[in-house]
PDB file of C-alpha atoms in Angstrom:
ATOM      1  CA  MET A   1       0.000   0.000   0.000  1.00 85.00           C
ATOM      2  CA  VAL A   2       0.986   3.638  -0.466  1.00 94.00           C
ATOM      3  CA  ILE A   3       0.431   6.134   2.335  1.00 95.00           C
ATOM      4  CA  ALA A   4      -0.505   9.351   0.562  1.00 97.00           C
ATOM      5  CA  LYS A   5      -0.728  12.798   2.088  1.00 98.00           C
ATOM      6  CA  LYS A   6      -3.182  15.504   1.182  1.00 98.00           C
ATOM      7  CA  TRP A   7      -4.013  18.994   2.373  1.00 98.00           C
ATOM      8  CA  VAL A   8      -7.705  19.554   3.037  1.00 97.00           C
ATOM      9  CA  LEU A   9      -9.659  22.689   3.788  1.00 96.00           C
ATOM     10  CA  VAL A  10     -10.683  22.852   7.459  1.00 96.00           C
ATOM     11  CA  ARG A  11     -12.914  25.926   7.114  1.00 93.00           C
ATOM     12  CA  GLU A  12     -13.680  28.677   4.673  1.00 90.00           C
ATOM     13  CA  PHE A  13     -11.117  31.469   4.679  1.00 91.00           C
ATOM     14  CA  VAL A  14     -12.012  34.584   6.619  1.00 91.00           C
ATOM     15  CA  GLY A  15      -9.668  37.369   5.619  1.00 91.00           C
ATOM     16  CA  LYS A  16      -6.138  36.272   4.801  1.00 93.00           C
ATOM     17  CA  PRO A  17      -5.618  32.475   4.768  1.00 95.00           C
ATOM     18  CA  LYS A  18      -3.983  31.040   7.897  1.00 95.00           C
ATOM     19  CA  ASN A  19      -2.151  27.788   8.584  1.00 96.00           C
ATOM     20  CA  GLY A  20      -5.050  26.684  10.764  1.00 96.00           C
ATOM     21  CA  ASP A  21      -7.363  26.751   7.748  1.00 96.00           C
ATOM     22  CA  PHE A  22      -5.659  23.599   6.439  1.00 97.00           C
ATOM     23  CA  SER A  23      -5.174  20.078   7.737  1.00 98.00           C
ATOM     24  CA  LEU A  24      -2.588  17.537   6.557  1.00 98.00           C
ATOM     25  CA  GLU A  25      -4.251  14.144   6.313  1.00 98.00           C
ATOM     26  CA  GLU A  26      -3.240  10.678   5.161  1.00 97.00           C
ATOM     27  CA  GLU A  27      -5.018   8.215   2.933  1.00 95.00           C
ATOM     28  CA  ILE A  28      -4.067   4.705   1.870  1.00 95.00           C
ATOM     29  CA  LEU A  29      -3.772   3.990  -1.829  1.00 95.00           C
ATOM     30  CA  PRO A  30      -3.351   0.495  -3.292  1.00 89.00           C
ATOM     31  CA  ASP A  31      -0.007  -0.767  -4.601  1.00 82.00           C
ATOM     32  CA  GLU A  32      -1.857  -2.464  -7.443  1.00 89.00           C
ATOM     33  CA  VAL A  33      -4.102  -0.549  -9.793  1.00 95.00           C
ATOM     34  CA  ASN A  34      -6.952  -1.647 -12.030  1.00 96.00           C
ATOM     35  CA  ASP A  35      -6.804  -1.825 -15.792  1.00 97.00           C
ATOM     36  CA  GLY A  36      -6.564   1.635 -17.333  1.00 97.00           C
ATOM     37  CA  GLU A  37      -5.387   3.300 -14.112  1.00 97.00           C
ATOM     38  CA  VAL A  38      -2.097   4.890 -13.063  1.00 97.00           C
ATOM     39  CA  LEU A  39      -0.627   5.811  -9.696  1.00 97.00           C
ATOM     40  CA  CYS A  40       1.681   8.811  -9.540  1.00 97.00           C
ATOM     41  CA  GLU A  41       3.829  10.744  -7.075  1.00 98.00           C
ATOM     42  CA  ALA A  42       3.992  14.556  -7.039  1.00 98.00           C
ATOM     43  CA  LEU A  43       7.231  16.257  -8.082  1.00 98.00           C
ATOM     44  CA  TYR A  44       6.165  19.913  -8.189  1.00 98.00           C
ATOM     45  CA  LEU A  45       2.931  21.467  -7.033  1.00 98.00           C
ATOM     46  CA  SER A  46       1.594  24.813  -8.196  1.00 98.00           C
ATOM     47  CA  VAL A  47       0.747  27.530  -5.677  1.00 97.00           C
ATOM     48  CA  ASP A  48      -1.827  29.996  -6.998  1.00 95.00           C
ATOM     49  CA  PRO A  49      -3.833  32.959  -5.672  1.00 93.00           C
ATOM     50  CA  TYR A  50      -6.986  31.746  -7.437  1.00 90.00           C
ATOM     51  CA  VAL A  51      -7.333  29.085  -4.726  1.00 92.00           C
ATOM     52  CA  ARG A  52      -8.338  31.892  -2.366  1.00 92.00           C
ATOM     53  CA  PHE A  53     -10.967  33.069  -4.832  1.00 84.00           C
ATOM     54  CA  LEU A  54     -12.340  29.568  -5.398  1.00 83.00           C
ATOM     55  CA  CYS A  55     -12.575  28.688  -1.715  1.00 77.00           C
ATOM     56  CA  ASN A  56     -16.136  29.951  -1.333  1.00 71.00           C
ATOM     57  CA  VAL A  57     -17.107  29.003  -4.885  1.00 79.00           C
ATOM     58  CA  MET A  58     -16.176  25.351  -5.391  1.00 85.00           C
ATOM     59  CA  MET A  59     -14.556  24.079  -2.180  1.00 90.00           C
ATOM     60  CA  LYS A  60     -16.121  23.172   1.124  1.00 92.00           C
ATOM     61  CA  PRO A  61     -14.559  22.054   4.433  1.00 94.00           C
ATOM     62  CA  GLY A  62     -13.134  18.565   4.085  1.00 95.00           C
ATOM     63  CA  ASP A  63     -12.279  18.934   0.400  1.00 96.00           C
ATOM     64  CA  THR A  64      -8.745  18.496  -0.887  1.00 97.00           C
ATOM     65  CA  VAL A  65      -7.367  21.907  -1.837  1.00 97.00           C
ATOM     66  CA  VAL A  66      -7.454  22.384  -5.610  1.00 96.00           C
ATOM     67  CA  GLY A  67      -4.340  22.813  -7.699  1.00 96.00           C
ATOM     68  CA  GLU A  68      -2.151  21.562 -10.501  1.00 97.00           C
ATOM     69  CA  GLN A  69       0.966  19.396 -10.223  1.00 98.00           C
ATOM     70  CA  ILE A  70       3.702  17.657 -12.168  1.00 98.00           C
ATOM     71  CA  ALA A  71       4.000  14.001 -11.127  1.00 98.00           C
ATOM     72  CA  ARG A  72       5.887  10.830 -11.987  1.00 97.00           C
ATOM     73  CA  VAL A  73       4.041   7.591 -12.730  1.00 97.00           C
ATOM     74  CA  THR A  74       4.956   4.901 -10.175  1.00 96.00           C
ATOM     75  CA  THR A  75       2.491   2.173 -11.158  1.00 96.00           C
ATOM     76  CA  SER A  76       0.590   1.768 -14.401  1.00 97.00           C
ATOM     77  CA  LYS A  77      -1.936  -0.504 -16.042  1.00 97.00           C
ATOM     78  CA  ASN A  78      -2.552   1.892 -18.877  1.00 97.00           C
ATOM     79  CA  LEU A  79      -0.909   1.350 -22.265  1.00 96.00           C
ATOM     80  CA  LYS A  80      -0.475   5.075 -22.779  1.00 96.00           C
ATOM     81  CA  TYR A  81       1.642   5.630 -19.640  1.00 97.00           C
ATOM     82  CA  SER A  82       4.683   3.755 -18.372  1.00 97.00           C
ATOM     83  CA  VAL A  83       6.382   3.764 -14.970  1.00 97.00           C
ATOM     84  CA  GLY A  84       8.680   6.766 -14.863  1.00 97.00           C
ATOM     85  CA  ASP A  85       6.632   8.920 -17.235  1.00 97.00           C
ATOM     86  CA  VAL A  86       6.137  12.532 -16.144  1.00 97.00           C
ATOM     87  CA  ILE A  87       2.583  13.797 -16.310  1.00 97.00           C
ATOM     88  CA  ARG A  88       0.607  16.918 -15.444  1.00 97.00           C
ATOM     89  CA  LEU A  89      -2.768  16.826 -13.735  1.00 96.00           C
ATOM     90  CA  SER A  90      -5.104  18.937 -11.627  1.00 95.00           C
ATOM     91  CA  SER A  91      -5.414  16.579  -8.677  1.00 96.00           C
ATOM     92  CA  GLY A  92      -5.020  19.151  -5.920  1.00 96.00           C
ATOM     93  CA  TRP A  93      -2.591  19.307  -3.015  1.00 98.00           C
ATOM     94  CA  ARG A  94      -1.765  15.572  -2.922  1.00 98.00           C
ATOM     95  CA  SER A  95       1.549  13.781  -2.540  1.00 98.00           C
ATOM     96  CA  HIS A  96       0.246  10.748  -4.476  1.00 98.00           C
ATOM     97  CA  THR A  97      -2.719  10.384  -6.802  1.00 97.00           C
ATOM     98  CA  LEU A  98      -4.584   7.368  -8.129  1.00 97.00           C
ATOM     99  CA  VAL A  99      -5.779   8.402 -11.580  1.00 97.00           C
ATOM    100  CA  THR A 100      -8.790   6.306 -12.522  1.00 96.00           C
ATOM    101  CA  ASP A 101      -9.674   8.425 -15.560  1.00 95.00           C
ATOM    102  CA  VAL A 102      -6.562   9.245 -17.604  1.00 95.00           C
ATOM    103  CA  SER A 103      -8.480  11.853 -19.605  1.00 92.00           C
ATOM    104  CA  GLN A 104      -7.744  14.066 -16.588  1.00 90.00           C
ATOM    105  CA  ILE A 105      -4.034  13.972 -17.479  1.00 96.00           C
ATOM    106  CA  GLU A 106      -2.876  17.008 -19.461  1.00 92.00           C
ATOM    107  CA  ALA A 107      -0.476  16.614 -22.374  1.00 87.00           C
ATOM    108  CA  MET A 108       3.088  17.731 -21.681  1.00 92.00           C
ATOM    109  CA  PRO A 109       4.843  19.952 -24.225  1.00 93.00           C
ATOM    110  CA  ASP A 110       8.275  18.963 -25.536  1.00 94.00           C
ATOM    111  CA  LEU A 111      10.522  20.915 -23.160  1.00 96.00           C
ATOM    112  CA  GLY A 112      13.925  19.895 -24.444  1.00 95.00           C
ATOM    113  CA  ASP A 113      16.459  21.052 -21.845  1.00 96.00           C
ATOM    114  CA  LEU A 114      14.002  23.272 -19.965  1.00 97.00           C
ATOM    115  CA  PRO A 115      13.184  22.287 -16.354  1.00 97.00           C
ATOM    116  CA  LEU A 116       9.941  20.431 -15.745  1.00 97.00           C
ATOM    117  CA  SER A 117       8.724  23.181 -13.443  1.00 97.00           C
ATOM    118  CA  VAL A 118       8.146  25.631 -16.312  1.00 98.00           C
ATOM    119  CA  VAL A 119       5.050  23.623 -17.249  1.00 97.00           C
ATOM    120  CA  LEU A 120       3.412  25.014 -14.108  1.00 98.00           C
ATOM    121  CA  GLY A 121       4.660  28.552 -14.729  1.00 97.00           C
ATOM    122  CA  ALA A 122       6.059  30.378 -17.731  1.00 98.00           C
ATOM    123  CA  ALA A 123       5.002  27.619 -20.145  1.00 97.00           C
ATOM    124  CA  GLY A 124       1.901  26.687 -18.162  1.00 96.00           C
ATOM    125  CA  VAL A 125      -1.326  28.298 -16.999  1.00 96.00           C
ATOM    126  CA  THR A 126       0.299  31.514 -15.777  1.00 97.00           C
ATOM    127  CA  GLY A 127       2.312  31.987 -18.960  1.00 98.00           C
ATOM    128  CA  LEU A 128      -0.744  31.156 -21.047  1.00 98.00           C
ATOM    129  CA  THR A 129      -2.765  33.754 -19.137  1.00 98.00           C
ATOM    130  CA  ALA A 130      -0.237  36.397 -20.122  1.00 98.00           C
ATOM    131  CA  PHE A 131       0.075  35.148 -23.704  1.00 98.00           C
ATOM    132  CA  PHE A 132      -3.614  34.884 -24.569  1.00 98.00           C
ATOM    133  CA  GLY A 133      -4.528  37.902 -22.455  1.00 98.00           C
ATOM    134  CA  LEU A 134      -2.373  39.928 -24.818  1.00 98.00           C
ATOM    135  CA  GLU A 135      -2.822  38.025 -28.088  1.00 97.00           C
ATOM    136  CA  ASP A 136      -6.582  37.535 -27.983  1.00 97.00           C
ATOM    137  CA  LYS A 137      -7.853  40.279 -25.678  1.00 97.00           C
ATOM    138  CA  LEU A 138      -5.758  43.429 -25.225  1.00 98.00           C
ATOM    139  CA  GLN A 139      -4.000  43.112 -28.597  1.00 98.00           C
ATOM    140  CA  PRO A 140      -1.385  45.817 -27.913  1.00 98.00           C
ATOM    141  CA  LEU A 141       0.078  47.541 -30.947  1.00 98.00           C
ATOM    142  CA  GLU A 142       3.607  48.700 -31.598  1.00 98.00           C
ATOM    143  CA  GLY A 143       4.103  52.145 -30.104  1.00 98.00           C
ATOM    144  CA  GLU A 144       1.344  51.799 -27.511  1.00 98.00           C
ATOM    145  CA  THR A 145       1.885  51.957 -23.747  1.00 98.00           C
ATOM    146  CA  LEU A 146       0.989  48.947 -21.616  1.00 98.00           C
ATOM    147  CA  LEU A 147       0.852  48.970 -17.818  1.00 98.00           C
ATOM    148  CA  VAL A 148       0.922  45.779 -15.768  1.00 98.00           C
ATOM    149  CA  ASN A 149       0.682  45.452 -11.987  1.00 98.00           C
ATOM    150  CA  SER A 150       2.026  42.589  -9.901  1.00 97.00           C
ATOM    151  CA  ALA A 151       4.555  42.816 -12.698  1.00 98.00           C
ATOM    152  CA  ALA A 152       7.153  40.597 -11.021  1.00 98.00           C
ATOM    153  CA  GLY A 153       4.646  37.796 -10.561  1.00 97.00           C
ATOM    154  CA  ALA A 154       4.221  34.666 -12.636  1.00 97.00           C
ATOM    155  CA  VAL A 155       1.700  36.266 -15.004  1.00 98.00           C
ATOM    156  CA  GLY A 156       2.786  39.901 -14.977  1.00 98.00           C
ATOM    157  CA  SER A 157       6.452  39.255 -15.730  1.00 98.00           C
ATOM    158  CA  VAL A 158       5.553  37.236 -18.833  1.00 98.00           C
ATOM    159  CA  ALA A 159       2.947  39.763 -19.971  1.00 98.00           C
ATOM    160  CA  GLY A 160       5.426  42.621 -19.736  1.00 98.00           C
ATOM    161  CA  GLN A 161       8.094  40.789 -21.710  1.00 98.00           C
ATOM    162  CA  ILE A 162       5.696  39.783 -24.475  1.00 98.00           C
ATOM    163  CA  ALA A 163       4.434  43.368 -24.730  1.00 98.00           C
ATOM    164  CA  LYS A 164       8.046  44.526 -25.149  1.00 98.00           C
ATOM    165  CA  MET A 165       8.462  42.001 -27.981  1.00 98.00           C
ATOM    166  CA  LYS A 166       5.496  43.697 -29.658  1.00 98.00           C
ATOM    167  CA  GLY A 167       7.184  47.093 -29.503  1.00 98.00           C
ATOM    168  CA  CYS A 168       5.224  48.561 -26.612  1.00 98.00           C
ATOM    169  CA  THR A 169       6.407  50.914 -23.910  1.00 98.00           C
ATOM    170  CA  VAL A 170       5.901  48.836 -20.762  1.00 98.00           C
ATOM    171  CA  ILE A 171       5.277  50.115 -17.233  1.00 99.00           C
ATOM    172  CA  GLY A 172       5.394  47.721 -14.300  1.00 98.00           C
ATOM    173  CA  PHE A 173       4.402  48.049 -10.651  1.00 98.00           C
ATOM    174  CA  ALA A 174       5.726  45.667  -7.992  1.00 98.00           C
ATOM    175  CA  GLY A 175       5.954  45.596  -4.205  1.00 96.00           C
ATOM    176  CA  THR A 176       9.701  45.517  -3.400  1.00 97.00           C
ATOM    177  CA  ASP A 177      12.834  47.224  -4.656  1.00 98.00           C
ATOM    178  CA  ASP A 178      14.359  43.853  -5.599  1.00 98.00           C
ATOM    179  CA  LYS A 179      11.376  43.082  -7.794  1.00 98.00           C
ATOM    180  CA  VAL A 180      11.633  46.497  -9.425  1.00 98.00           C
ATOM    181  CA  GLU A 181      15.293  45.858 -10.249  1.00 98.00           C
ATOM    182  CA  TRP A 182      14.362  42.524 -11.830  1.00 98.00           C
ATOM    183  CA  LEU A 183      11.743  44.208 -13.998  1.00 98.00           C
ATOM    184  CA  LYS A 184      14.394  46.590 -15.251  1.00 98.00           C
ATOM    185  CA  GLU A 185      16.608  43.592 -16.081  1.00 98.00           C
ATOM    186  CA  LEU A 186      13.702  42.169 -18.098  1.00 98.00           C
ATOM    187  CA  GLY A 187      13.588  45.332 -20.193  1.00 98.00           C
ATOM    188  CA  PHE A 188      10.604  47.144 -18.679  1.00 98.00           C
ATOM    189  CA  ASP A 189      10.800  50.806 -19.693  1.00 98.00           C
ATOM    190  CA  HIS A 190       9.553  51.978 -16.298  1.00 98.00           C
ATOM    191  CA  ALA A 191       9.290  50.020 -13.046  1.00 98.00           C
ATOM    192  CA  PHE A 192       8.027  51.305  -9.710  1.00 98.00           C
ATOM    193  CA  ASN A 193       7.609  50.101  -6.146  1.00 98.00           C
ATOM    194  CA  TYR A 194       4.008  51.096  -5.573  1.00 97.00           C
ATOM    195  CA  LYS A 195       4.643  51.207  -1.825  1.00 97.00           C
ATOM    196  CA  LYS A 196       7.267  53.938  -2.222  1.00 98.00           C
ATOM    197  CA  VAL A 197       6.010  56.181  -5.007  1.00 98.00           C
ATOM    198  CA  ASP A 198       3.024  58.365  -5.631  1.00 98.00           C
ATOM    199  CA  VAL A 199       1.238  56.186  -8.192  1.00 98.00           C
ATOM    200  CA  ASP A 200      -0.450  59.146  -9.859  1.00 97.00           C
ATOM    201  CA  ASP A 201       2.855  60.974 -10.314  1.00 98.00           C
ATOM    202  CA  ALA A 202       4.641  57.825 -11.508  1.00 98.00           C
ATOM    203  CA  VAL A 203       2.086  57.048 -14.227  1.00 98.00           C
ATOM    204  CA  SER A 204       1.926  60.705 -15.293  1.00 98.00           C
ATOM    205  CA  MET A 205       5.680  60.662 -15.818  1.00 98.00           C
ATOM    206  CA  ALA A 206       5.872  57.266 -17.526  1.00 98.00           C
ATOM    207  CA  ALA A 207       2.775  57.673 -19.711  1.00 98.00           C
ATOM    208  CA  PRO A 208       2.268  61.402 -20.382  1.00 98.00           C
ATOM    209  CA  ASN A 209      -0.025  60.586 -23.310  1.00 97.00           C
ATOM    210  CA  GLY A 210      -1.999  57.967 -21.430  1.00 98.00           C
ATOM    211  CA  VAL A 211      -2.034  54.185 -21.001  1.00 98.00           C
ATOM    212  CA  HIS A 212      -3.435  52.287 -23.969  1.00 98.00           C
ATOM    213  CA  CYS A 213      -3.510  48.829 -22.368  1.00 98.00           C
ATOM    214  CA  TYR A 214      -3.839  47.965 -18.686  1.00 98.00           C
ATOM    215  CA  PHE A 215      -3.154  44.328 -17.715  1.00 98.00           C
ATOM    216  CA  ASP A 216      -4.689  44.187 -14.238  1.00 97.00           C
ATOM    217  CA  ASN A 217      -3.659  41.349 -11.919  1.00 96.00           C
ATOM    218  CA  VAL A 218      -4.415  43.187  -8.682  1.00 95.00           C
ATOM    219  CA  GLY A 219      -7.626  45.222  -8.658  1.00 93.00           C
ATOM    220  CA  GLY A 220      -8.453  47.235  -5.545  1.00 92.00           C
ATOM    221  CA  TYR A 221      -7.361  50.797  -4.926  1.00 92.00           C
ATOM    222  CA  LEU A 222      -4.312  50.614  -7.193  1.00 94.00           C
ATOM    223  CA  SER A 223      -6.548  50.053 -10.208  1.00 95.00           C
ATOM    224  CA  THR A 224      -8.684  53.061  -9.381  1.00 94.00           C
ATOM    225  CA  GLN A 225      -5.470  55.118  -9.433  1.00 96.00           C
ATOM    226  CA  ILE A 226      -4.595  53.844 -12.915  1.00 97.00           C
ATOM    227  CA  LEU A 227      -7.939  54.395 -14.630  1.00 96.00           C
ATOM    228  CA  PRO A 228      -7.748  58.216 -14.801  1.00 96.00           C
ATOM    229  CA  HIS A 229      -4.545  57.779 -16.830  1.00 97.00           C
ATOM    230  CA  MET A 230      -6.128  55.610 -19.506  1.00 98.00           C
ATOM    231  CA  HIS A 231      -5.946  56.807 -23.095  1.00 98.00           C
ATOM    232  CA  ARG A 232      -9.344  57.499 -24.640  1.00 97.00           C
ATOM    233  CA  GLY A 233     -10.636  54.189 -25.965  1.00 97.00           C
ATOM    234  CA  GLY A 234      -8.005  52.309 -23.936  1.00 98.00           C
ATOM    235  CA  ARG A 235      -8.348  48.643 -23.039  1.00 98.00           C
ATOM    236  CA  VAL A 236      -8.370  47.115 -19.569  1.00 98.00           C
ATOM    237  CA  LEU A 237      -8.098  43.371 -18.989  1.00 98.00           C
ATOM    238  CA  ILE A 238      -9.022  42.189 -15.502  1.00 97.00           C
ATOM    239  CA  VAL A 239      -7.084  38.974 -14.935  1.00 96.00           C
ATOM    240  CA  GLY A 240      -7.009  38.862 -11.126  1.00 93.00           C
ATOM    241  CA  SER A 241      -7.989  40.832  -8.055  1.00 92.00           C
ATOM    242  CA  ILE A 242      -5.575  39.665  -5.376  1.00 93.00           C
ATOM    243  CA  ALA A 243      -5.810  43.011  -3.571  1.00 91.00           C
ATOM    244  CA  THR A 244      -9.386  42.244  -2.520  1.00 89.00           C
ATOM    245  CA  TYR A 245      -9.481  38.437  -2.216  1.00 90.00           C
ATOM    246  CA  ASN A 246      -8.975  38.655   1.543  1.00 90.00           C
ATOM    247  CA  ASP A 247     -11.381  41.538   2.163  1.00 88.00           C
ATOM    248  CA  ILE A 248     -14.093  40.948   4.739  1.00 84.00           C
ATOM    249  CA  GLY A 249     -17.409  42.475   3.746  1.00 80.00           C
ATOM    250  CA  LYS A 250     -18.185  44.688   0.778  1.00 74.00           C
ATOM    251  CA  SER A 251     -15.971  47.501  -0.423  1.00 73.00           C
ATOM    252  CA  THR A 252     -17.520  50.983  -0.393  1.00 74.00           C
ATOM    253  CA  GLY A 253     -15.407  52.508  -3.122  1.00 78.00           C
ATOM    254  CA  PRO A 254     -13.833  54.469  -4.622  1.00 85.00           C
ATOM    255  CA  TYR A 255     -15.924  53.815  -7.691  1.00 84.00           C
ATOM    256  CA  PRO A 256     -14.289  53.577 -11.141  1.00 89.00           C
ATOM    257  CA  PHE A 257     -17.278  54.023 -13.410  1.00 87.00           C
ATOM    258  CA  GLU A 258     -16.962  57.747 -14.053  1.00 88.00           C
ATOM    259  CA  ASP A 259     -13.361  57.342 -15.238  1.00 91.00           C
ATOM    260  CA  ILE A 260     -14.420  54.454 -17.486  1.00 92.00           C
ATOM    261  CA  LEU A 261     -17.193  56.597 -18.955  1.00 93.00           C
ATOM    262  CA  LYS A 262     -15.072  59.722 -19.485  1.00 91.00           C
ATOM    263  CA  LYS A 263     -12.351  57.832 -21.343  1.00 91.00           C
ATOM    264  CA  CYS A 264     -14.718  55.365 -23.085  1.00 96.00           C
ATOM    265  CA  VAL A 265     -12.497  52.605 -21.729  1.00 96.00           C
ATOM    266  CA  ASN A 266     -13.154  49.014 -22.770  1.00 97.00           C
ATOM    267  CA  VAL A 267     -13.024  46.753 -19.693  1.00 97.00           C
ATOM    268  CA  ASN A 268     -13.121  42.965 -19.901  1.00 96.00           C
ATOM    269  CA  GLY A 269     -12.690  40.123 -17.460  1.00 96.00           C
ATOM    270  CA  PHE A 270     -10.571  37.166 -18.510  1.00 96.00           C
ATOM    271  CA  SER A 271     -10.277  33.522 -17.521  1.00 95.00           C
ATOM    272  CA  ILE A 272      -7.596  31.390 -19.154  1.00 96.00           C
ATOM    273  CA  TYR A 273      -9.878  28.362 -18.832  1.00 93.00           C
ATOM    274  CA  ASP A 274     -12.131  29.863 -21.504  1.00 95.00           C
ATOM    275  CA  MET A 275      -9.167  29.474 -23.877  1.00 95.00           C
ATOM    276  CA  TYR A 276      -8.592  25.783 -23.166  1.00 94.00           C
ATOM    277  CA  GLN A 277      -8.912  24.665 -26.788  1.00 95.00           C
ATOM    278  CA  LYS A 278      -5.941  26.880 -27.709  1.00 96.00           C
ATOM    279  CA  TRP A 279      -3.606  25.900 -24.850  1.00 96.00           C
ATOM    280  CA  ARG A 280      -1.428  23.548 -26.900  1.00 95.00           C
ATOM    281  CA  TYR A 281      -0.716  26.272 -29.437  1.00 96.00           C
ATOM    282  CA  GLY A 282       0.200  28.723 -26.679  1.00 97.00           C
ATOM    283  CA  GLU A 283       2.456  26.245 -24.888  1.00 97.00           C
ATOM    284  CA  VAL A 284       4.464  25.541 -28.034  1.00 96.00           C
ATOM    285  CA  HIS A 285       4.963  29.278 -28.567  1.00 97.00           C
ATOM    286  CA  LEU A 286       6.030  29.936 -24.958  1.00 98.00           C
ATOM    287  CA  VAL A 287       8.412  26.964 -24.883  1.00 98.00           C
ATOM    288  CA  LYS A 288      10.058  28.248 -28.062  1.00 98.00           C
ATOM    289  CA  LEU A 289      10.538  31.710 -26.542  1.00 98.00           C
ATOM    290  CA  LEU A 290      12.051  30.183 -23.393  1.00 98.00           C
ATOM    291  CA  GLN A 291      14.399  27.952 -25.371  1.00 98.00           C
ATOM    292  CA  GLN A 292      15.529  30.896 -27.487  1.00 97.00           C
ATOM    293  CA  GLY A 293      16.250  32.972 -24.390  1.00 97.00           C
ATOM    294  CA  LYS A 294      13.740  35.631 -25.451  1.00 98.00           C
ATOM    295  CA  LEU A 295      11.519  34.993 -22.435  1.00 98.00           C
ATOM    296  CA  ARG A 296      13.011  34.929 -18.951  1.00 98.00           C
ATOM    297  CA  HIS A 297      11.380  33.635 -15.808  1.00 97.00           C
ATOM    298  CA  ARG A 298      11.943  33.167 -12.096  1.00 97.00           C
ATOM    299  CA  GLU A 299      10.553  30.671  -9.640  1.00 98.00           C
ATOM    300  CA  THR A 300      10.114  30.808  -5.879  1.00 98.00           C
ATOM    301  CA  ILE A 301      10.387  27.158  -4.843  1.00 98.00           C
ATOM    302  CA  THR A 302       9.501  25.944  -1.352  1.00 98.00           C
ATOM    303  CA  GLU A 303      11.008  22.559  -0.445  1.00 98.00           C
ATOM    304  CA  GLY A 304       8.651  20.077   1.198  1.00 98.00           C
ATOM    305  CA  PHE A 305       5.022  19.055   0.711  1.00 98.00           C
ATOM    306  CA  GLU A 306       4.357  19.851   4.365  1.00 98.00           C
ATOM    307  CA  LEU A 307       4.909  23.555   3.620  1.00 98.00           C
ATOM    308  CA  MET A 308       2.137  23.921   1.039  1.00 98.00           C
ATOM    309  CA  PRO A 309       0.025  26.267   3.226  1.00 97.00           C
ATOM    310  CA  SER A 310       3.024  28.438   4.095  1.00 97.00           C
ATOM    311  CA  ALA A 311       3.925  28.791   0.432  1.00 97.00           C
ATOM    312  CA  PHE A 312       0.322  29.676  -0.382  1.00 97.00           C
ATOM    313  CA  ILE A 313       0.062  32.269   2.380  1.00 97.00           C
ATOM    314  CA  GLY A 314       3.297  33.816   1.109  1.00 96.00           C
ATOM    315  CA  LEU A 315       1.485  34.815  -2.086  1.00 96.00           C
ATOM    316  CA  PHE A 316      -0.511  37.352  -0.086  1.00 94.00           C
ATOM    317  CA  GLU A 317       2.532  38.642   1.779  1.00 94.00           C
ATOM    318  CA  GLY A 318       4.565  39.513  -1.302  1.00 92.00           C
ATOM    319  CA  THR A 319       7.305  36.947  -0.617  1.00 92.00           C
ATOM    320  CA  CYS A 320       7.262  35.419  -4.107  1.00 94.00           C
ATOM    321  CA  THR A 321       8.987  36.551  -7.269  1.00 97.00           C
ATOM    322  CA  GLY A 322       7.855  34.857 -10.457  1.00 97.00           C
ATOM    323  CA  LYS A 323       6.028  31.547 -10.167  1.00 98.00           C
ATOM    324  CA  ALA A 324       5.446  30.033  -6.712  1.00 98.00           C
ATOM    325  CA  LEU A 325       5.978  26.271  -6.512  1.00 98.00           C
ATOM    326  CA  VAL A 326       6.423  23.554  -3.930  1.00 98.00           C
ATOM    327  CA  LYS A 327       8.911  20.770  -4.580  1.00 98.00           C
ATOM    328  CA  ALA A 328       7.498  17.643  -2.981  1.00 96.00           C
TER     329      ALA A 328
END
């Protein structure tokens, strides 16, 4: 038998997630599997802010926390998968998974010499969010100005680099001086620590003619400070709202609608899961950029499955640069 570990939700989050909101439990999985099944062991597990958002939507106390992982097959009775194969699946925060329906296994792109972990980051869902958010939604043009917040994160750092490839002037906001320096290394034209600058003054200086495209990962008050700087007919893509995920109760403003009206701004929400049919195309493109050295990435890797909650909580404390992962 295999003694598997899993992190389950003890209670719905109230405010910022806490270690006590999770419980590490064990379950026994069989050594032998039935025809068509595979047993796998986690190698890397993704840590994502959307888990906070989904807590009250699709999880209830006692459920295994949702999430994606890269795993190695340890036992197989499926002709498609052999022992030792590396697979990707959304099985949640589990150390071992018995896959009874292999249609749940996602295809892996050909990575060449790239590390496996990029499939959960720059060449995975976060990279795809940046890629399709720009390609299919914002569609920035050469010479336009694009602003991205949480710019040193897994999504924002890729979005900013791709916008630079398109010939845009790129402005990035991040939460530490180290992150700002990294954005400059990535080629951002302007990078600011939003905790240390007057946001209004910074955007006025960096985009005197207005912001054409706003890639919004954060929401909250920072976004209300950006909207008055939008170019008439500008485009806003709302990809995340991490600034308000932990809020208790309803926000009472400020309200952005007047700025949207005055500038005739186009505002759209975006979920990468609506683009699922195009993922394979996006992955091939991102892998190629990574292999060519045109796209750079960073990872914040926490060692040890037992530290999954700590790594997750760190997302809301600004401790991560690039993609947050746990190495099991």
